[in-house]
Amino acid sequence: AKEEGRNTYRFFDERMNVGVAELLRMRNGLRNALDHDEFELHFQPQIDLASGRVIGAEALIRWNHPELGRVSPDRFIPVAEESGLIVPIGEWVLREACRRAAAWQKEGLAGVTVAVNLSALQFKRGNLKQTVTDALAEFGLDPTCLELELTESILIKDVEEVLATVFQLKSLGLKLAIDDFGTGYSSLSYLKRFKVDKLKIDKSFVRDLASDPDDAAIIRTIIQMAHSLNLRTIAEGVEDQEMLDRLRLFHCDEIQGYLIARPMPIDDFIAFVRAHSPS
Ligand code: C2E
Ligand code: CA
Ligand code: CA
Ligand code: CA
C-alpha cells in the first residue's frame, strides 16, 4: 500500500507509526524542505576488510526542520513515499551525492564510491535514468564511483518494468547493491537477471551474529552464495569487534557500522578518510 498511496486515508497507515498531527506537520514541512534547504547528506564509511581502506560511503539524508528539529529518515521517508515527495527529494539526493563524490575525487579521495538509497516510486515516476545521467554529467563523476542501493521489494514489483530501467542504469557503468538483503523475498535468479554487484546483509542479522547461531548460519550462507555468484558482500550495522571478527571469519568483503564510524557531515567524512589512509 505504501507505493500506491495518494488516497488520504491510506496515509494513516498504522505501519507508519506516527500520530496524525505529527504526520500532517511532517507532510507540510516536507513540501517546503527542498526550497528551504533543510536537507543535508551525511556519509558513513564503508571499509574493505582485505585492505582496511575506506572504499566508499553510504549517503544518508538528514532533515533539519525549524520546529520539529532533526527528524529521523525512518519517520519522514515513509511520509515522503506516501505523498510522492520522495521523487523530487530522491532527485536532490542523487544530485547532491554526485556533487559531493565528484568533489572528494578531486580532493584526493580517488575511487571512493558513493552509495545512494532509492525508493520504489523513483522507478515508477520521474525519469530515473535521465536523472542519474544528468547528475553524473553535471559534476563529471565517473559512473563506477556511483552505487545504487535497492531493496528486494523494488525488484519483485513490476519486474519487467524495473528490469528495463535497471538495465539502462547498469549500462551507464554504475554499480548496484541490494539493501537489507535477507529480509525480503530472496530468489537467486533475480540476482543474476538484475546484474547485481553487491549484497548488503541486513543489520538485523548482524546484530545477533554472536548470540544466535541461526543468524550466524544465515550470514555465512549469504556470503558463500554471493561469492559463488561473483557478488561482493557488505555487512551493515557492525557495532563491535566480535561482530567484525566473525564477519572476517566468514570472508565478508566489506563492513559499515558504528564500530568504524557513524554517518557524518561531508567535511568530517573527508577528514576521516584522510586519517585512515595509509600514506
Ligand atoms: P538503511 O538504508 O538500511 O540505512 C542504514 C541505517 O542504519 C542508517 O540509518 C544508519 O545510520 C544506520 N546505521 C549505520 N550503522 C549502524 C550501526 O552500527 N548500528 C545501527 N543500529 N544502525 C546503524 P538512518 O540514516 O537513520 O536511515 C534510516 C533509513 O532511512 C535507511 O535505512 C533508508 O532506508 C532510509 N534512508 C536514508 N536516507 C535515504 C535516502 O536518501 N533515500 C531513501 N529513499 N531512503 C533513505
Ligand atoms: Ca541503505
Ligand atoms: Ca540497510
Ligand atoms: Ca532499512
Tab-separated table of C-alpha atoms and ligand atoms in Angstrom:
chain	number	residue	atom	x	y	z
A	1	ALA	CA	0.000	0.000	0.000
A	2	LYS	CA	2.949	2.269	0.662
A	3	GLU	CA	3.762	2.754	-3.007
A	4	GLU	CA	0.130	3.099	-4.081
A	5	GLY	CA	-0.953	5.733	-1.617
A	6	ARG	CA	-2.380	9.002	-2.816
A	7	ASN	CA	-5.644	8.239	-1.089
A	8	THR	CA	-5.741	10.340	2.021
A	9	TYR	CA	-6.901	7.545	4.308
A	10	ARG	CA	-4.092	5.322	3.191
A	11	PHE	CA	-1.957	7.990	4.671
A	12	PHE	CA	-2.953	6.919	8.165
A	13	ASP	CA	-1.321	3.587	7.775
A	14	GLU	CA	-0.587	2.041	11.155
A	15	ARG	CA	2.795	0.862	9.922
A	16	MET	CA	3.911	4.449	9.664
A	17	ASN	CA	3.759	4.578	13.406
A	18	VAL	CA	3.315	8.331	13.875
A	19	GLY	CA	0.423	10.390	15.205
A	20	VAL	CA	-1.901	12.134	12.772
A	21	ALA	CA	-0.949	15.650	13.844
A	22	GLU	CA	2.734	14.918	13.509
A	23	LEU	CA	2.100	13.278	10.169
A	24	LEU	CA	0.388	16.367	8.789
A	25	ARG	CA	3.093	18.667	10.060
A	26	MET	CA	5.696	16.438	8.540
A	27	ARG	CA	3.914	16.303	5.207
A	28	ASN	CA	3.591	20.070	5.048
A	29	GLY	CA	7.131	20.501	6.239
A	30	LEU	CA	8.442	18.152	3.565
A	31	ARG	CA	6.795	20.223	0.836
A	32	ASN	CA	8.914	23.218	1.776
A	33	ALA	CA	12.044	21.422	2.873
A	34	LEU	CA	13.760	21.397	-0.517
A	35	ASP	CA	13.102	25.110	-1.116
A	36	HIS	CA	14.286	25.990	2.365
A	37	ASP	CA	17.471	23.968	2.126
A	38	GLU	CA	16.598	21.836	5.125
A	39	PHE	CA	18.079	18.597	3.818
A	40	GLU	CA	21.659	17.509	4.210
A	41	LEU	CA	23.531	14.337	3.351
A	42	HIS	CA	25.642	12.532	5.881
A	43	PHE	CA	28.177	9.936	4.824
A	44	GLN	CA	29.021	6.662	6.554
A	45	PRO	CA	32.333	4.999	5.667
A	46	GLN	CA	32.472	1.543	4.114
A	47	ILE	CA	35.633	-0.422	4.813
A	48	ASP	CA	37.237	-3.074	2.645
A	49	LEU	CA	38.248	-5.818	5.074
A	50	ALA	CA	41.149	-7.112	2.965
A	51	SER	CA	42.947	-3.755	2.732
A	52	GLY	CA	41.442	-1.922	5.709
A	53	ARG	CA	40.794	1.064	3.479
A	54	VAL	CA	37.732	3.267	3.191
A	55	ILE	CA	36.439	2.397	-0.270
A	56	GLY	CA	33.062	4.063	-0.157
A	57	ALA	CA	30.365	5.838	1.765
A	58	GLU	CA	26.626	5.472	2.055
A	59	ALA	CA	24.818	8.787	1.627
A	60	LEU	CA	22.079	9.133	4.253
A	61	ILE	CA	19.624	12.011	4.186
A	62	ARG	CA	19.156	14.270	7.215
A	63	TRP	CA	16.267	16.681	7.691
A	64	ASN	CA	16.663	19.685	9.951
A	65	HIS	CA	13.163	21.081	10.475
A	66	PRO	CA	12.987	24.564	12.058
A	67	GLU	CA	10.419	23.437	14.687
A	68	LEU	CA	10.474	19.644	14.705
A	69	GLY	CA	14.267	19.642	14.865
A	70	ARG	CA	16.201	16.763	13.372
A	71	VAL	CA	13.637	14.259	12.057
A	72	SER	CA	14.828	10.686	11.551
A	73	PRO	CA	14.607	9.303	7.993
A	74	ASP	CA	12.856	6.243	9.399
A	75	ARG	CA	9.996	8.644	10.219
A	76	PHE	CA	9.923	11.004	7.273
A	77	ILE	CA	10.934	8.760	4.347
A	78	PRO	CA	7.672	6.751	4.615
A	79	VAL	CA	5.741	10.055	4.624
A	80	ALA	CA	7.726	11.264	1.617
A	81	GLU	CA	6.960	7.989	-0.171
A	82	GLU	CA	3.264	8.105	0.674
A	83	SER	CA	2.903	11.662	-0.625
A	84	GLY	CA	5.058	11.224	-3.723
A	85	LEU	CA	7.521	13.823	-2.450
A	86	ILE	CA	10.201	11.151	-2.440
A	87	VAL	CA	10.590	11.677	-6.198
A	88	PRO	CA	11.909	15.284	-6.025
A	89	ILE	CA	13.663	14.542	-2.720
A	90	GLY	CA	15.293	11.463	-4.261
A	91	GLU	CA	16.442	13.558	-7.218
A	92	TRP	CA	18.008	16.040	-4.822
A	93	VAL	CA	19.794	13.175	-3.008
A	94	LEU	CA	21.203	11.780	-6.257
A	95	ARG	CA	22.436	15.160	-7.408
A	96	GLU	CA	23.910	16.117	-4.057
A	97	ALA	CA	25.607	12.717	-3.675
A	98	CYS	CA	27.184	13.016	-7.139
A	99	ARG	CA	28.280	16.581	-6.428
A	100	ARG	CA	29.947	15.584	-3.165
A	101	ALA	CA	31.568	12.443	-4.549
A	102	ALA	CA	32.938	14.339	-7.568
A	103	ALA	CA	34.398	16.929	-5.184
A	104	TRP	CA	36.101	14.351	-2.970
A	105	GLN	CA	37.642	12.629	-6.034
A	106	LYS	CA	39.297	15.982	-6.796
A	107	GLU	CA	40.421	16.331	-3.207
A	108	GLY	CA	42.446	13.156	-3.401
A	109	LEU	CA	39.941	10.525	-2.310
A	110	ALA	CA	40.277	8.820	-5.681
A	111	GLY	CA	37.994	5.861	-6.269
A	112	VAL	CA	35.962	6.289	-3.067
A	113	THR	CA	32.419	5.416	-4.168
A	114	VAL	CA	29.120	6.887	-3.009
A	115	ALA	CA	26.082	4.677	-2.382
A	116	VAL	CA	22.612	6.200	-2.768
A	117	ASN	CA	19.338	4.729	-1.496
A	118	LEU	CA	16.462	4.542	-3.973
A	119	SER	CA	12.739	4.218	-3.285
A	120	ALA	CA	10.326	2.202	-5.421
A	121	LEU	CA	8.443	5.302	-6.531
A	122	GLN	CA	11.583	6.678	-8.174
A	123	PHE	CA	11.335	3.784	-10.625
A	124	LYS	CA	7.680	4.402	-11.324
A	125	ARG	CA	7.559	8.149	-11.656
A	126	GLY	CA	10.215	10.525	-12.750
A	127	ASN	CA	12.835	9.566	-15.257
A	128	LEU	CA	15.430	7.823	-13.165
A	129	LYS	CA	17.828	7.115	-15.994
A	130	GLN	CA	17.805	10.758	-17.084
A	131	THR	CA	18.221	11.992	-13.508
A	132	VAL	CA	21.225	9.744	-12.962
A	133	THR	CA	22.763	10.544	-16.358
A	134	ASP	CA	22.372	14.288	-15.772
A	135	ALA	CA	23.783	14.150	-12.245
A	136	LEU	CA	26.865	12.200	-13.377
A	137	ALA	CA	27.434	14.551	-16.318
A	138	GLU	CA	26.847	17.785	-14.417
A	139	PHE	CA	29.570	17.037	-11.882
A	140	GLY	CA	31.779	14.873	-14.072
A	141	LEU	CA	31.540	11.903	-11.718
A	142	ASP	CA	32.861	8.607	-13.040
A	143	PRO	CA	29.851	6.215	-13.119
A	144	THR	CA	31.908	3.487	-11.460
A	145	CYS	CA	32.005	5.713	-8.363
A	146	LEU	CA	28.208	5.638	-8.014
A	147	GLU	CA	26.380	2.738	-6.415
A	148	LEU	CA	22.607	2.490	-6.143
A	149	GLU	CA	21.046	0.666	-3.179
A	150	LEU	CA	17.773	-1.074	-3.944
A	151	THR	CA	15.639	-3.195	-1.668
A	152	GLU	CA	14.348	-6.584	-2.716
A	153	SER	CA	10.790	-5.240	-2.670
A	154	ILE	CA	11.627	-2.911	-5.582
A	155	LEU	CA	12.936	-5.810	-7.648
A	156	ILE	CA	9.953	-8.112	-7.208
A	157	LYS	CA	7.354	-5.483	-8.109
A	158	ASP	CA	6.631	-4.815	-11.783
A	159	VAL	CA	9.650	-6.942	-12.585
A	160	GLU	CA	9.865	-6.320	-16.329
A	161	GLU	CA	9.475	-2.571	-15.972
A	162	VAL	CA	12.063	-2.304	-13.217
A	163	LEU	CA	14.374	-4.680	-15.067
A	164	ALA	CA	14.367	-2.402	-18.113
A	165	THR	CA	15.261	0.637	-16.007
A	166	VAL	CA	17.928	-1.233	-14.051
A	167	PHE	CA	19.398	-2.438	-17.324
A	168	GLN	CA	19.632	1.127	-18.622
A	169	LEU	CA	21.205	2.278	-15.364
A	170	LYS	CA	23.747	-0.543	-15.405
A	171	SER	CA	24.671	0.309	-18.972
A	172	LEU	CA	25.878	3.682	-17.681
A	173	GLY	CA	28.563	1.771	-15.775
A	174	LEU	CA	27.382	2.245	-12.207
A	175	LYS	CA	27.066	-0.413	-9.507
A	176	LEU	CA	24.028	-1.984	-7.952
A	177	ALA	CA	23.651	-3.214	-4.375
A	178	ILE	CA	20.707	-4.997	-2.761
A	179	ASP	CA	19.976	-3.343	0.570
A	180	ASP	CA	18.603	-5.114	3.659
A	181	PHE	CA	19.392	-8.429	1.996
A	182	GLY	CA	17.772	-11.432	3.641
A	183	THR	CA	14.720	-9.604	4.974
A	184	GLY	CA	12.633	-9.784	1.814
A	185	TYR	CA	11.738	-12.397	-0.700
A	186	SER	CA	15.025	-13.693	-1.997
A	187	SER	CA	15.451	-15.553	-5.202
A	188	LEU	CA	18.795	-16.382	-6.704
A	189	SER	CA	17.558	-15.920	-10.230
A	190	TYR	CA	16.808	-12.232	-9.902
A	191	LEU	CA	20.295	-11.515	-8.610
A	192	LYS	CA	21.635	-12.706	-11.938
A	193	ARG	CA	18.868	-11.160	-14.004
A	194	PHE	CA	19.381	-7.745	-12.451
A	195	LYS	CA	23.169	-7.923	-12.747
A	196	VAL	CA	23.583	-7.065	-9.097
A	197	ASP	CA	27.142	-6.295	-7.903
A	198	LYS	CA	26.808	-6.431	-4.142
A	199	LEU	CA	24.618	-7.792	-1.360
A	200	LYS	CA	24.193	-5.701	1.739
A	201	ILE	CA	23.485	-8.026	4.652
A	202	ASP	CA	20.758	-6.539	6.827
A	203	LYS	CA	21.759	-5.272	10.236
A	204	SER	CA	19.104	-7.396	11.965
A	205	PHE	CA	21.206	-10.496	11.189
A	206	VAL	CA	24.451	-8.772	12.094
A	207	ARG	CA	23.076	-7.603	15.456
A	208	ASP	CA	22.533	-11.166	16.720
A	209	LEU	CA	25.505	-12.689	14.969
A	210	ALA	CA	27.313	-13.564	18.187
A	211	SER	CA	24.300	-14.759	20.180
A	212	ASP	CA	22.154	-16.507	17.606
A	213	PRO	CA	23.606	-19.485	15.715
A	214	ASP	CA	20.778	-19.244	13.162
A	215	ASP	CA	21.713	-15.686	12.233
A	216	ALA	CA	25.351	-16.696	12.005
A	217	ALA	CA	24.394	-19.539	9.668
A	218	ILE	CA	22.266	-17.208	7.542
A	219	ILE	CA	25.109	-14.731	7.172
A	220	ARG	CA	27.634	-17.426	6.335
A	221	THR	CA	25.281	-18.856	3.724
A	222	ILE	CA	24.550	-15.467	2.153
A	223	ILE	CA	28.279	-14.766	1.825
A	224	GLN	CA	29.054	-18.169	0.310
A	225	MET	CA	26.185	-17.856	-2.124
A	226	ALA	CA	27.199	-14.310	-3.074
A	227	HIS	CA	30.769	-15.358	-3.740
A	228	SER	CA	29.735	-18.320	-5.853
A	229	LEU	CA	27.785	-15.815	-7.973
A	230	ASN	CA	30.757	-13.416	-8.051
A	231	LEU	CA	28.993	-10.804	-5.932
A	232	ARG	CA	30.588	-8.788	-3.191
A	233	THR	CA	29.120	-8.633	0.301
A	234	ILE	CA	28.898	-5.830	2.821
A	235	ALA	CA	27.588	-6.171	6.371
A	236	GLU	CA	25.792	-3.150	7.819
A	237	GLY	CA	25.245	-2.355	11.489
A	238	VAL	CA	28.649	-3.612	12.640
A	239	GLU	CA	28.845	-2.292	16.182
A	240	ASP	CA	31.563	-4.231	17.955
A	241	GLN	CA	34.799	-6.109	17.448
A	242	GLU	CA	33.224	-9.517	17.965
A	243	MET	CA	30.859	-8.953	15.042
A	244	LEU	CA	33.783	-7.835	12.918
A	245	ASP	CA	35.870	-10.889	13.842
A	246	ARG	CA	33.073	-13.250	12.918
A	247	LEU	CA	32.375	-11.478	9.641
A	248	ARG	CA	36.046	-11.729	8.770
A	249	LEU	CA	35.949	-15.439	9.515
A	250	PHE	CA	33.052	-15.762	7.074
A	251	HIS	CA	35.044	-13.843	4.403
A	252	CYS	CA	32.680	-10.900	4.278
A	253	ASP	CA	34.182	-8.331	1.875
A	254	GLU	CA	33.180	-5.017	3.431
A	255	ILE	CA	31.711	-3.596	6.606
A	256	GLN	CA	29.830	-0.488	7.641
A	257	GLY	CA	28.710	0.427	11.140
A	258	TYR	CA	29.176	2.377	14.348
A	259	LEU	CA	32.323	0.364	15.156
A	260	ILE	CA	34.028	2.196	12.303
A	261	ALA	CA	32.084	5.475	12.318
A	262	ARG	CA	28.626	6.993	12.466
A	263	PRO	CA	27.226	8.791	9.420
A	264	MET	CA	28.824	12.266	9.384
A	265	PRO	CA	28.831	15.588	7.542
A	266	ILE	CA	30.914	15.826	4.382
A	267	ASP	CA	33.918	17.659	5.862
A	268	ASP	CA	34.224	15.143	8.682
A	269	PHE	CA	33.982	12.290	6.192
A	270	ILE	CA	36.813	13.645	4.061
A	271	ALA	CA	38.955	14.150	7.159
A	272	PHE	CA	38.106	10.632	8.328
A	273	VAL	CA	39.230	9.070	5.046
A	274	ARG	CA	42.475	11.074	5.087
A	275	ALA	CA	43.196	9.998	8.660
A	276	HIS	CA	42.553	6.358	7.795
A	277	SER	CA	44.540	6.131	4.582
A	278	PRO	CA	47.958	4.531	4.667
A	279	SER	CA	50.349	7.279	3.469
B	1	C2E	P1	19.279	1.899	5.527
B	1	C2E	O1	19.409	2.191	4.076
B	1	C2E	O2	19.212	0.471	5.910
B	1	C2E	O3	20.496	2.647	6.195
B	1	C2E	C1	21.230	2.158	7.295
B	1	C2E	C2	20.769	2.766	8.585
B	1	C2E	O4	21.473	2.153	9.662
B	1	C2E	C3	21.069	4.257	8.710
B	1	C2E	O5	20.025	4.856	9.467
B	1	C2E	C4	22.370	4.266	9.504
B	1	C2E	O6	22.612	5.476	10.194
B	1	C2E	C5	22.109	3.127	10.450
B	1	C2E	N1	23.337	2.537	10.977
B	1	C2E	C6	24.586	2.629	10.496
B	1	C2E	N2	25.469	1.927	11.249
B	1	C2E	C7	24.736	1.372	12.237
B	1	C2E	C8	25.090	0.536	13.356
B	1	C2E	O7	26.235	0.142	13.575
B	1	C2E	N3	24.058	0.154	14.172
B	1	C2E	C9	22.779	0.558	13.961
B	1	C2E	N4	21.841	0.146	14.804
B	1	C2E	N5	22.420	1.348	12.912
B	1	C2E	C10	23.395	1.748	12.076
B	1	C2E	P2	19.389	6.248	9.051
B	1	C2E	O8	20.431	7.154	8.487
B	1	C2E	O9	18.571	6.717	10.208
B	1	C2E	O10	18.437	5.850	7.842
B	1	C2E	C11	17.337	5.011	8.059
B	1	C2E	C12	16.723	4.565	6.761
B	1	C2E	O11	16.159	5.676	6.060
B	1	C2E	C13	17.723	3.955	5.792
B	1	C2E	O12	17.971	2.616	6.136
B	1	C2E	C14	16.965	4.094	4.478
B	1	C2E	O13	16.004	3.089	4.347
B	1	C2E	C15	16.259	5.421	4.678
B	1	C2E	N6	17.042	6.490	4.012
B	1	C2E	C16	18.057	7.242	4.481
B	1	C2E	N7	18.488	8.119	3.551
B	1	C2E	C17	17.743	7.901	2.447
B	1	C2E	C18	17.696	8.485	1.129
B	1	C2E	O14	18.478	9.384	0.752
B	1	C2E	N8	16.747	7.990	0.266
B	1	C2E	C19	15.884	6.988	0.624
B	1	C2E	N9	14.993	6.556	-0.286
B	1	C2E	N10	15.916	6.411	1.835
B	1	C2E	C20	16.826	6.864	2.742
B	2	CA	CA	20.859	1.629	2.559
B	3	CA	CA	20.122	-1.351	5.014
B	4	CA	CA	16.368	-0.428	6.245
